[in-house]
Short mmCIF file of C-alpha atoms and ligand atoms in Angstrom, two decimals:
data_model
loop_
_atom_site.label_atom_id
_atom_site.label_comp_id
_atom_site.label_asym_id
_atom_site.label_seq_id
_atom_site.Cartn_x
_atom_site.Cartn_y
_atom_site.Cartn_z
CA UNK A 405 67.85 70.57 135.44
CA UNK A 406 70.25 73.05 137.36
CA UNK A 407 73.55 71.77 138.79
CA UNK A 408 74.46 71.70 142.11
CA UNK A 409 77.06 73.92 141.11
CA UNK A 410 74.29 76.33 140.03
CA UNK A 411 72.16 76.54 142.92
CA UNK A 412 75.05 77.16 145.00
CA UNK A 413 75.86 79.69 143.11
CA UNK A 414 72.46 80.85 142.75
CA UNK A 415 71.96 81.17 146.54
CA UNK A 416 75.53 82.77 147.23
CA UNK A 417 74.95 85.66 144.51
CA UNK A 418 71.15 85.98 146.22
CA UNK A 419 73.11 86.84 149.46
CA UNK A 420 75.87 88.99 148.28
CA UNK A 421 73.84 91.91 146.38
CA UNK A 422 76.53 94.84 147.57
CA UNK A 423 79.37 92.66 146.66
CA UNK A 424 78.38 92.30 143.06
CA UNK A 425 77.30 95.97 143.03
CA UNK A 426 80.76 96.65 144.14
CA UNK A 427 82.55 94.08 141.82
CA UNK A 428 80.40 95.61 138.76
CA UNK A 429 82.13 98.80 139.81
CA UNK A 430 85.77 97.38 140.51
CA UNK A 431 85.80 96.15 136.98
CA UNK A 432 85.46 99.87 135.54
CA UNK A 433 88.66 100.18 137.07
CA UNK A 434 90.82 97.24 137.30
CA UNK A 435 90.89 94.49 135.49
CA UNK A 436 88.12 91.05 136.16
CA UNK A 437 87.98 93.85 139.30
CA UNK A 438 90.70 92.71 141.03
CA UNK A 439 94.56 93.37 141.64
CA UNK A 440 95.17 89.91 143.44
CA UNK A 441 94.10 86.98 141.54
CA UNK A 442 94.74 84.43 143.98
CA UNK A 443 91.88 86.01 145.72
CA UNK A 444 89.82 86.14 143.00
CA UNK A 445 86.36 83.76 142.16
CA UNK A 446 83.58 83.84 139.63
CA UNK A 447 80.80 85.15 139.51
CA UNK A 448 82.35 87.99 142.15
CA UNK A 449 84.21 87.72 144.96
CA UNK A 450 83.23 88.73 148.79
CA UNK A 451 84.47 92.77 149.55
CA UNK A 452 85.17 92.77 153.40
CA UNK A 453 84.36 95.17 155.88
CA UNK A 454 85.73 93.93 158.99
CA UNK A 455 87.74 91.18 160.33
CA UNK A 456 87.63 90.04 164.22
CA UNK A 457 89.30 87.44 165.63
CA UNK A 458 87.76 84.46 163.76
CA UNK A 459 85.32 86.37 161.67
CA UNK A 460 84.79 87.98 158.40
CA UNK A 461 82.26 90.73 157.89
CA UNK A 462 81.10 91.23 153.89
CA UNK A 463 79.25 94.61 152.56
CA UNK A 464 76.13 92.87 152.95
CA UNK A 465 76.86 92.58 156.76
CA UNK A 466 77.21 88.81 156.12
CA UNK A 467 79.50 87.27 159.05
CA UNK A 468 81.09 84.27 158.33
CA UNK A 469 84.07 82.15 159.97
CA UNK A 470 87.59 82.76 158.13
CA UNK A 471 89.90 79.86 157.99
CA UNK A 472 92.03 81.64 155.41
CA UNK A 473 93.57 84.26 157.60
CA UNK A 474 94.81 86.07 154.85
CA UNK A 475 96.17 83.01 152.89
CA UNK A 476 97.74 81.96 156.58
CA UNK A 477 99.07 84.99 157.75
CA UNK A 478 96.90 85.73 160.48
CA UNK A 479 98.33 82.89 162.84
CA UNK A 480 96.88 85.19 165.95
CA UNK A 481 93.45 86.24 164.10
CA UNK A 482 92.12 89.03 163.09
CA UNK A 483 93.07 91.96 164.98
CA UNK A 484 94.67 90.47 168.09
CA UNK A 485 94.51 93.52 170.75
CA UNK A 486 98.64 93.33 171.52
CA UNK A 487 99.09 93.55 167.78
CA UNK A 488 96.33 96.54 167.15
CA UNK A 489 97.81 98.41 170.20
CA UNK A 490 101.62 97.94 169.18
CA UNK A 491 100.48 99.13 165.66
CA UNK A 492 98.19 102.10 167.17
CA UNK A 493 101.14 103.36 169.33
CA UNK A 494 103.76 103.58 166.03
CA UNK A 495 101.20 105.67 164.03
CA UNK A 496 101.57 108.22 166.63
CA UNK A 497 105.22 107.90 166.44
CA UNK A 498 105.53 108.05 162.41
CA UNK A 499 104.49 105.67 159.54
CA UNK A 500 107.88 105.21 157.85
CA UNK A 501 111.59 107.15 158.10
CA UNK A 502 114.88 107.67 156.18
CA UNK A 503 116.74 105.83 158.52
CA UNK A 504 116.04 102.29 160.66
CA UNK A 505 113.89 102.42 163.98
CA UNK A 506 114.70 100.59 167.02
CA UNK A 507 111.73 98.32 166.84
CA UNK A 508 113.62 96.29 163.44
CA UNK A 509 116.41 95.42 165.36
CA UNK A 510 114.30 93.68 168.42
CA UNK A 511 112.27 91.92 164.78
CA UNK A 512 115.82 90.81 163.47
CA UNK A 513 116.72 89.39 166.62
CA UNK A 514 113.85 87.56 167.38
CA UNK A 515 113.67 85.79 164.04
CA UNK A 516 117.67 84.97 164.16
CA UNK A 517 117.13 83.67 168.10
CA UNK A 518 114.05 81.48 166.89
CA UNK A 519 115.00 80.31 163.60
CA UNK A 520 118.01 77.49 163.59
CA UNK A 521 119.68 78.47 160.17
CA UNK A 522 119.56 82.38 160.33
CA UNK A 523 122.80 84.05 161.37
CA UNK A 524 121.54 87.51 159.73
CA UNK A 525 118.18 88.54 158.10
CA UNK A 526 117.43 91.16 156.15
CA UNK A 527 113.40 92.36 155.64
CA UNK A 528 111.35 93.40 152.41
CA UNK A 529 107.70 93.79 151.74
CA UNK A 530 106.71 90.57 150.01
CA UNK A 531 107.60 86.69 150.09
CA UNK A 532 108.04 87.44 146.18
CA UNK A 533 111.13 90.11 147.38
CA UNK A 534 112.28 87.16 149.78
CA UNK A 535 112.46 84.46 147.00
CA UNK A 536 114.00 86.79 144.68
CA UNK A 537 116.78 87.91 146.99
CA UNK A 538 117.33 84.34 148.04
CA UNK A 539 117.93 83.35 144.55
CA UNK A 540 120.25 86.06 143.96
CA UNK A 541 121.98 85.06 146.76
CA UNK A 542 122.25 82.16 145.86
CA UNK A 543 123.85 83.13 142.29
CA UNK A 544 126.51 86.04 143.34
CA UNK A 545 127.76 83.30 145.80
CA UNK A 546 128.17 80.18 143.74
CA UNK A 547 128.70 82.29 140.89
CA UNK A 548 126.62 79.70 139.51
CA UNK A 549 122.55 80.73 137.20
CA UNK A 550 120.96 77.48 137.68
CA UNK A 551 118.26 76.32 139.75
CA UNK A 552 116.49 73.31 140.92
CA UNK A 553 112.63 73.70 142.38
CA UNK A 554 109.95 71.31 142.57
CA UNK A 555 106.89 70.84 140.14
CA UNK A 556 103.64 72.32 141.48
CA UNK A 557 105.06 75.00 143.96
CA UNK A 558 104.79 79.15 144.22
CA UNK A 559 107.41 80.92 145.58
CA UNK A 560 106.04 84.36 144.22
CA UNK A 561 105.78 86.47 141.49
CA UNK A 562 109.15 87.14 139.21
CA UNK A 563 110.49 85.86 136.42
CA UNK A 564 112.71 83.37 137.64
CA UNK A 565 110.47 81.28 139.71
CA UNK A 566 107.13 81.62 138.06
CA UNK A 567 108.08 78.27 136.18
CA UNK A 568 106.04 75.13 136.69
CA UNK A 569 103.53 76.42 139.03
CA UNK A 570 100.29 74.80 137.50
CA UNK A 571 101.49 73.17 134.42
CA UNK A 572 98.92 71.54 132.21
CA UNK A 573 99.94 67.91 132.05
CA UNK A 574 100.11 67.79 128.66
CA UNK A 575 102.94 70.10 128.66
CA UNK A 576 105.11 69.11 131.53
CA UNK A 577 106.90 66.02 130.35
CA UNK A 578 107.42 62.97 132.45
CA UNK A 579 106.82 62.77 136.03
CA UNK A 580 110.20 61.71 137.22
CA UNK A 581 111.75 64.44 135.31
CA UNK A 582 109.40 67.28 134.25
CA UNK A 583 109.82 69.66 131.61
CA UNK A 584 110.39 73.14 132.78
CA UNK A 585 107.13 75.06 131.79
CA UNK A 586 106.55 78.84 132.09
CA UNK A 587 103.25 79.93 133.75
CA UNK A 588 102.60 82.29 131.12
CA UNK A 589 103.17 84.54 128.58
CA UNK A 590 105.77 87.89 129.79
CA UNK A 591 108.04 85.72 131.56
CA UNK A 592 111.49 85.97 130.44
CA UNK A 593 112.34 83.51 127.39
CA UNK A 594 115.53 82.69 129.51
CA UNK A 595 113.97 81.88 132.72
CA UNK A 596 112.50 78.58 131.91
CA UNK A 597 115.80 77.42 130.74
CA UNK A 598 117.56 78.20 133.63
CA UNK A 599 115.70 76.09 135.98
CA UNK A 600 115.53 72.23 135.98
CA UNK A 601 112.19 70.62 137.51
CA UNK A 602 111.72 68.09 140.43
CA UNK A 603 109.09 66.15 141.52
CA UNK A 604 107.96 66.78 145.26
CA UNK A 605 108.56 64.08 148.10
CA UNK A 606 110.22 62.20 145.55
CA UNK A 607 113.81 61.90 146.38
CA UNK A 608 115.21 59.26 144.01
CA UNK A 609 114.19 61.58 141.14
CA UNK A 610 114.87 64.82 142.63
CA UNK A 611 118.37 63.41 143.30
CA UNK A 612 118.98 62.04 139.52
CA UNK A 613 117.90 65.78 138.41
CA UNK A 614 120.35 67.37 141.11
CA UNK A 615 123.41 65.02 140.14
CA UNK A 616 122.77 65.06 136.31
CA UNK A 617 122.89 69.32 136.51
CA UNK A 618 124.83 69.39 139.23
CA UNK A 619 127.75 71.67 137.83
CA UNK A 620 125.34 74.85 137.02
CA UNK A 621 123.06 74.45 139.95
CA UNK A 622 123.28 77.74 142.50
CA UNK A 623 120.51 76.38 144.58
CA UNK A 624 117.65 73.83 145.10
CA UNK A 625 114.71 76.18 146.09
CA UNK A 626 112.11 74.05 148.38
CA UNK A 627 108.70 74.65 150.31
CA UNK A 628 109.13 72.26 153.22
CA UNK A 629 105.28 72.31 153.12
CA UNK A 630 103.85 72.30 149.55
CA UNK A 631 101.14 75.58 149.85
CA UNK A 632 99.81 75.69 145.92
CA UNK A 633 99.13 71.59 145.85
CA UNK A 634 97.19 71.37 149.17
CA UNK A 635 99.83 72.47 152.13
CA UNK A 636 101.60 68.97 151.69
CA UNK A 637 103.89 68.21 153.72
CA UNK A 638 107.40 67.41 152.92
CA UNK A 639 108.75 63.57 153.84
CA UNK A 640 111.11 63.86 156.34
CA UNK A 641 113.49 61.63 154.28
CA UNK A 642 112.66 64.47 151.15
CA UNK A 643 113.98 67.07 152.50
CA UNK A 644 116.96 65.54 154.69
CA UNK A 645 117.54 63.72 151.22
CA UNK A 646 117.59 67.51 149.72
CA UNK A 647 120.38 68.39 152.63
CA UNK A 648 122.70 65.05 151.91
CA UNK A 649 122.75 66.26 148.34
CA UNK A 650 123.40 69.59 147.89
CA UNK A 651 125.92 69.33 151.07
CA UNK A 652 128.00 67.18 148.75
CA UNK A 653 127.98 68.56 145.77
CA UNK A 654 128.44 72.15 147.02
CA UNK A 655 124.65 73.56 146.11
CA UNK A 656 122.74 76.01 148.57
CA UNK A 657 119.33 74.90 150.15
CA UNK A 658 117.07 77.79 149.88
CA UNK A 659 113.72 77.01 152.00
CA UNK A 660 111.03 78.77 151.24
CA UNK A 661 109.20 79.02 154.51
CA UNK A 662 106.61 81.99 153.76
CA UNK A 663 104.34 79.50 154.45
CA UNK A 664 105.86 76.94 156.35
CA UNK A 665 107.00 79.41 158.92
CA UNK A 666 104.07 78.94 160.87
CA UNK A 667 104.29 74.92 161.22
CA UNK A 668 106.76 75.95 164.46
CA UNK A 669 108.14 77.98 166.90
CA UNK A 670 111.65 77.89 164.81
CA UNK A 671 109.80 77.22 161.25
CA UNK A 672 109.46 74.21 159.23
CA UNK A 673 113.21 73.90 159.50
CA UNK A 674 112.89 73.43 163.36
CA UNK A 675 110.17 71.13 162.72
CA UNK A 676 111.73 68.80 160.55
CA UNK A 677 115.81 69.67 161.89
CA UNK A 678 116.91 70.16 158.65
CA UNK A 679 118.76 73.34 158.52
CA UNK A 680 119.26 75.25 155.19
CA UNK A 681 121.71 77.68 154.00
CA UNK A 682 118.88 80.70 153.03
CA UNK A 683 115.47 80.69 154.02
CA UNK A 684 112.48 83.25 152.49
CA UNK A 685 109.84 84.50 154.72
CA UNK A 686 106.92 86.34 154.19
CA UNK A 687 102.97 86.50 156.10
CA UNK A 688 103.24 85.79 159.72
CA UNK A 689 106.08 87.73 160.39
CA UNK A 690 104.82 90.66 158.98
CA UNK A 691 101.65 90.46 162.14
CA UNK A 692 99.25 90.97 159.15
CA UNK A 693 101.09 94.10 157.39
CA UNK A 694 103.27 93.52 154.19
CA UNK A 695 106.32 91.98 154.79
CA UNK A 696 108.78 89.63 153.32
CA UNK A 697 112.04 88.19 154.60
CA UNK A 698 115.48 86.44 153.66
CA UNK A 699 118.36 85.14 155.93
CA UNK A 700 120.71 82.54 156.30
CA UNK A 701 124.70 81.97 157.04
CA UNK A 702 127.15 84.95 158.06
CA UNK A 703 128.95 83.57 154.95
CA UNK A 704 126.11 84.46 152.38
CA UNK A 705 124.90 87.48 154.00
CA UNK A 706 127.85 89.44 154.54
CA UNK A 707 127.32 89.95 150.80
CA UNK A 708 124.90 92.28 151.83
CA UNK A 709 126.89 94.73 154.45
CA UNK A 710 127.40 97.89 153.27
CA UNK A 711 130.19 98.99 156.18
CA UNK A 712 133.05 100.40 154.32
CA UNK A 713 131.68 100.78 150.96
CA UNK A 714 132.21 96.88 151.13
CA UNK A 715 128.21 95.64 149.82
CA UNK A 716 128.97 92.92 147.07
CA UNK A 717 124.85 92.84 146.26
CA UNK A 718 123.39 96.29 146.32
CA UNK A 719 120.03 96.06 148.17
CA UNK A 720 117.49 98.35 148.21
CA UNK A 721 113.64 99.50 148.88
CA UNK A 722 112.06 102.28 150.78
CA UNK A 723 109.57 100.27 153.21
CA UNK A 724 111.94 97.78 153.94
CA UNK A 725 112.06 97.00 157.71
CA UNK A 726 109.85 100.01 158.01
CA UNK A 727 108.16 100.53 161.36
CA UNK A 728 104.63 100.02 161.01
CA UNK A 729 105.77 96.13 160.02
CA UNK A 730 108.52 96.39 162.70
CA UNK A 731 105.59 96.86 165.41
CA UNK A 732 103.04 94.29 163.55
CA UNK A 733 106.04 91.77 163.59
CA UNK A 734 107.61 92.22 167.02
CA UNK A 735 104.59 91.80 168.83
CA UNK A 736 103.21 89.21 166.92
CA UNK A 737 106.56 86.82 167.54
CA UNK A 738 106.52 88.18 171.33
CA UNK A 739 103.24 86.36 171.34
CA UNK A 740 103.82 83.19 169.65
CA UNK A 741 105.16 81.49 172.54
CA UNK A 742 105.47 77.21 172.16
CA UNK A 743 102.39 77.20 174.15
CA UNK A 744 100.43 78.46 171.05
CA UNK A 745 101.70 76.58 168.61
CA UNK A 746 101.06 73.07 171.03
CA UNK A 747 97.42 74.77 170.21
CA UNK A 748 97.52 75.36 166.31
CA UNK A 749 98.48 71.61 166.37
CA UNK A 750 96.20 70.37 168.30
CA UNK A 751 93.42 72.08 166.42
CA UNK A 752 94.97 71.36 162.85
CA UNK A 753 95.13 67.99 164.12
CA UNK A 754 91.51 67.57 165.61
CA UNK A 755 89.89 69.14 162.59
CA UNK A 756 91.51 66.64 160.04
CA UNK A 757 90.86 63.47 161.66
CA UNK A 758 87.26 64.95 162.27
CA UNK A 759 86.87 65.39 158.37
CA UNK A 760 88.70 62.24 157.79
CA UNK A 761 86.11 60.49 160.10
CA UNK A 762 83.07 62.69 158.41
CA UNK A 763 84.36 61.55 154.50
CA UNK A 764 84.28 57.89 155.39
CA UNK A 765 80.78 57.95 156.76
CA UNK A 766 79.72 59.49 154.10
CA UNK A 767 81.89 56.83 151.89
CA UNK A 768 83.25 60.44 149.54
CA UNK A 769 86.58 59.86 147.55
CA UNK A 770 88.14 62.71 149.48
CA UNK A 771 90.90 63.51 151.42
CA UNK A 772 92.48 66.42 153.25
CA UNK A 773 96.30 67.33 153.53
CA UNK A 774 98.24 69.19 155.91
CA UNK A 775 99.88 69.52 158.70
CA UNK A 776 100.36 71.24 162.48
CA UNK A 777 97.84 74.55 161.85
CA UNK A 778 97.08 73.91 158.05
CA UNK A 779 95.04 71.30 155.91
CA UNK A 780 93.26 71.62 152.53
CA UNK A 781 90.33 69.13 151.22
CA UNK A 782 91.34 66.92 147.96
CA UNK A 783 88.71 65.51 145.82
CA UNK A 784 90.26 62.17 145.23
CA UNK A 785 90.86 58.98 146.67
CA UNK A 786 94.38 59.14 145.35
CA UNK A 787 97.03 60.00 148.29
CA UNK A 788 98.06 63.63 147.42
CA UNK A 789 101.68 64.23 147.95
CA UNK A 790 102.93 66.04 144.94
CA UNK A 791 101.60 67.85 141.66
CA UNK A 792 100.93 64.87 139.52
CA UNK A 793 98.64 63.62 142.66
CA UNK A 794 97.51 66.93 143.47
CA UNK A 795 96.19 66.78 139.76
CA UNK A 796 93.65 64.51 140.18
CA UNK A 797 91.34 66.66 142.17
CA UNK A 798 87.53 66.91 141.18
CA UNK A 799 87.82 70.48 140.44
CA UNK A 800 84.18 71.02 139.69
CA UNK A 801 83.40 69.14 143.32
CA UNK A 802 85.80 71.54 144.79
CA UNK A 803 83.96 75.00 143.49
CA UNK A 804 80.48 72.99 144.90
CA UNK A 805 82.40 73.08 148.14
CA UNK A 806 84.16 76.45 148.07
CA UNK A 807 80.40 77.90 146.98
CA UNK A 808 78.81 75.99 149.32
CA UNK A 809 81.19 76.57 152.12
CA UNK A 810 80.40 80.44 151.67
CA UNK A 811 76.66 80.17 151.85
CA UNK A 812 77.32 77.70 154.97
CA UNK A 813 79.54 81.07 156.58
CA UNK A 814 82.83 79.33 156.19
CA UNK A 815 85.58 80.96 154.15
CA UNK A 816 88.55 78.82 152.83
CA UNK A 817 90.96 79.23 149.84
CA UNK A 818 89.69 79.29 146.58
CA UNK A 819 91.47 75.61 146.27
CA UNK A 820 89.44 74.64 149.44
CA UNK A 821 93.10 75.42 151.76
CA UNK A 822 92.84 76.68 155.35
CA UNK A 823 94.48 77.18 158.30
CA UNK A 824 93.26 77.69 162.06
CA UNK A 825 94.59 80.55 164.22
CA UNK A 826 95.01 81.08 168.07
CA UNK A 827 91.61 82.25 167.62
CA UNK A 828 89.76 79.30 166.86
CA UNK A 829 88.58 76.74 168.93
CA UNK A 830 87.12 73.41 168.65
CA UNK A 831 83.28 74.88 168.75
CA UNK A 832 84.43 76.54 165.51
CA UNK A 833 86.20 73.33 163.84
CA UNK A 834 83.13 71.35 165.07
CA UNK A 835 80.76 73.91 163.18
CA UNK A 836 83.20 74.06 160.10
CA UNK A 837 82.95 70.06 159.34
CA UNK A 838 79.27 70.09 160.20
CA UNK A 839 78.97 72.74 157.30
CA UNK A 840 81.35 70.12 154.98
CA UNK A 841 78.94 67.63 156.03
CA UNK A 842 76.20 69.69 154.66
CA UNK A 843 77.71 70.65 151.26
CA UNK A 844 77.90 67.00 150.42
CA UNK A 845 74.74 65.95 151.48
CA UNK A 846 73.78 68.55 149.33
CA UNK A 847 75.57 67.55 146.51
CA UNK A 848 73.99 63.68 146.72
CA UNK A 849 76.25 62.33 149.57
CA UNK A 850 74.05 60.59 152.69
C1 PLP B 447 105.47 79.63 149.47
C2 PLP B 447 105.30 81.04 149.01
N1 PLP B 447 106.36 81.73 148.59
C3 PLP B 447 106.27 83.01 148.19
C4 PLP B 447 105.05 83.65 148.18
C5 PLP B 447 104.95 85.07 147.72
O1 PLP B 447 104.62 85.90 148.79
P1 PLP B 447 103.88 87.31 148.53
O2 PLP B 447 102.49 87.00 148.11
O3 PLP B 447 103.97 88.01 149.85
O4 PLP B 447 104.67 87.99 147.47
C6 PLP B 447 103.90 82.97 148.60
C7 PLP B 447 102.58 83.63 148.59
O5 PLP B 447 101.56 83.04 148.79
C8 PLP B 447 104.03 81.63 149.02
O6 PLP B 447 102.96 80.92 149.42
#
């Protein structure tokens, strides 16, 4: 008898033939045929042609309705005319220079008018730059190597912080104290041991893990919304708790906002009025092109000012700030007025109580998570609101859903995450849960 997994699967690769032609061909070249695993599903993933507004074109010509938005970036859609046209008018102008344009300084000023905590930013091309440069700001300043972050988040791709991401449980020690576990093998021997692990949204234990290492510790790194486990959001009296601490025992707050950024007009740290000493950023600033960004107190990043010959942390990188990102950035922040994010919560807000309402008529142990634009769907009864909870997801229930989803015309997260954009409306969140509806009547649920 064939799964439902299977005949999901059998119907999406039916209705993808050009994808898997290309896929066949992408793996000649790169390895699984891929060069981003997070975007990455078996037996092939989609290859897009064209993004507008709220929907995704395939090779095939499939449409379908994205609620991934470029794992959240795309907080206006895709291809929001001001953005297209600001970008259109800079390629005339020049793609990158030797030398800063105009348009970065109008992007550094509206991030450090907007965002409570940021006296000075400076820009990269990645979140994974921001976290990295946050970190070693963090360690020329305290002159301190150690490092507190929670269990079960990402905060990109280096050495230092690619430590108890997805640790199998069998490996990761207690839950009020976890073992520091590195995600795998090429990661520096050293890094594991110079972090310490806390549990999210737990602040008793986070504080006994702070207190006990306090002495080493340069920074506690924190997403104010957990993005891996299911865009969690933080307890207020977590990350306040987070601020008491490291206030008194002199340790920098790094938030990692890449995410989190879009929860507000000032960023998770408006949101929640907790204000940090560093914060990374990374996707929605960037108005869809790469970016990545770091900032905080006068204090820390004057370590960074070259004037004089004075830079204490060199700082390189030669599309930093550069002005294609400049013009994506600028305009997208021009647009993202208060009004729009009133909207984004709203929606987020409307399209979780409306699967809330749809998995208790259909009596399925499943959640969702989230908060203001973003949500994911858990598969478990048990409240998610760290790893260890996060953990107990049905994960063969959530590729039925992620399958089914596609051949519905919905596209999430490969962990079932999603966001809404200015773009959507409540026709579109109204045609979304119908679809969830129909996935688990599918798989057996009336
Ligand atoms: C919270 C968080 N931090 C850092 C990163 C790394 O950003 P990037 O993929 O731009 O390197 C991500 C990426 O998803 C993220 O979600």
């Amino acid at each position: 008898m064939t799964t439902q997994l299977e005949q999901e699967l059998a119907t999406y690769t039916a209705a993808n033939p050009k994808s898997e032609e290309l896929h066949n061909r992408a793996t000649e070249y790169m390895p699984g045929g891929d060069t981003r695993n997070s975007i990455f599903w078996d037996p092939f993933p989609l290859y897009i042609t064209d993004g507008n507004g709220t929907t995704l074109t395939d090779a095939d010509g499939n449409k379908r309705t994205d609620f991934v938005n470029n794992m959240t970036t795309l907080i206006l859609g895709h291809r929001p005319p001001e953005v297209v046209l600001a970008v259109s008018e800079q390629v005339n102008h020049g793609l990158s220079f030797p030398a800063p344009s105009p348009s970065v300084v109008r992007w550094a000023e509206l991030m450090c008018e907007r965002v409570p905590s940021l006296d000075k930013v400076r820009f990269v091309n990645t979140g994974t730059e921001a976290t990295l440069n946050a970190i070693r700001a963090a360690r020329a300043f305290t002159g301190k190597q150690k490092l507190v972050k929670c269990e079960g988040a990402y905060h990109g791709n280096h050495d230092a912080i690619q430590i108890s991401v997805v640790p199998p449980l069998d490996q990761a020690g207690n839950a009020e104290s976890p073992d520091s576990v590195k995600a795998f093998p090429g990661i520096s021997e050293t890094a594991a041991d110079d972090i310490y692990i806390a549990p999210f949204n737990d602040i008793v234990a986070a504080e006994k893990v702070i207190r006990e290492h306090a002495d080493e510790l340069a920074a506690v790194i924190v997403e104010p919304v957990n993005g891996q486990c299911g865009m969690i959001p933080g307890k207020p009296e977590f990350l306040e708790g987070l601020r008491r601490i490291t206030d008194e025992l002199g340790i920098l707050l790094i938030f990692d906002e890449v995410i989190a950024f879009r929860i507000a007009y000032g960023g998770a740290q408006d949101y929640y009025g907790v204000t940090p000493d560093l914060t990374c950023f990374g996707k929605v600033v960037g108005g869809g092109m790469p970016v990545g960004a770091f900032g905080g107190r006068d204090e820390i990043m004057s370590m960074w000012d070259p004037r004089g010959g004075s830079a204490t942390v060199q700082h390189a990188g030669t599309f930093n700030g550069n002005p294609m990102t400049a013009a994506a950035g600028v305009s997208t922040l021009e647009n993202l007025t208060p009004e729009k994010y009133e909207y984004l919560e709203q929606l987020g807000e409307y399209l979780r109580s409306k699967l809330r309402a749809l998995f208790a008529e259909l009596e399925v142990p499943m959640g969702v998570t989230g908060v203001a634009s973003l949500f994911a769907l858990q598969f478990t009864s048990t409240e998610v609101v760290d790893y260890r909870t996060f953990a107990t997801n049905d994960k063969n229930m959530l590729k039925i859903m992620f399958i089914g989803l596609l051949n519905e015309g919905f596209v999430m997260s490969n962990r079932c995450a999603g966001n809404v954009s200015t773009a959507h409306t409540e026709e579109d969140v109204d045609a979304f849960v119908e679809a969830v509806g129909n996935v688990l009547r599918r798989a057996g649920y009336a």
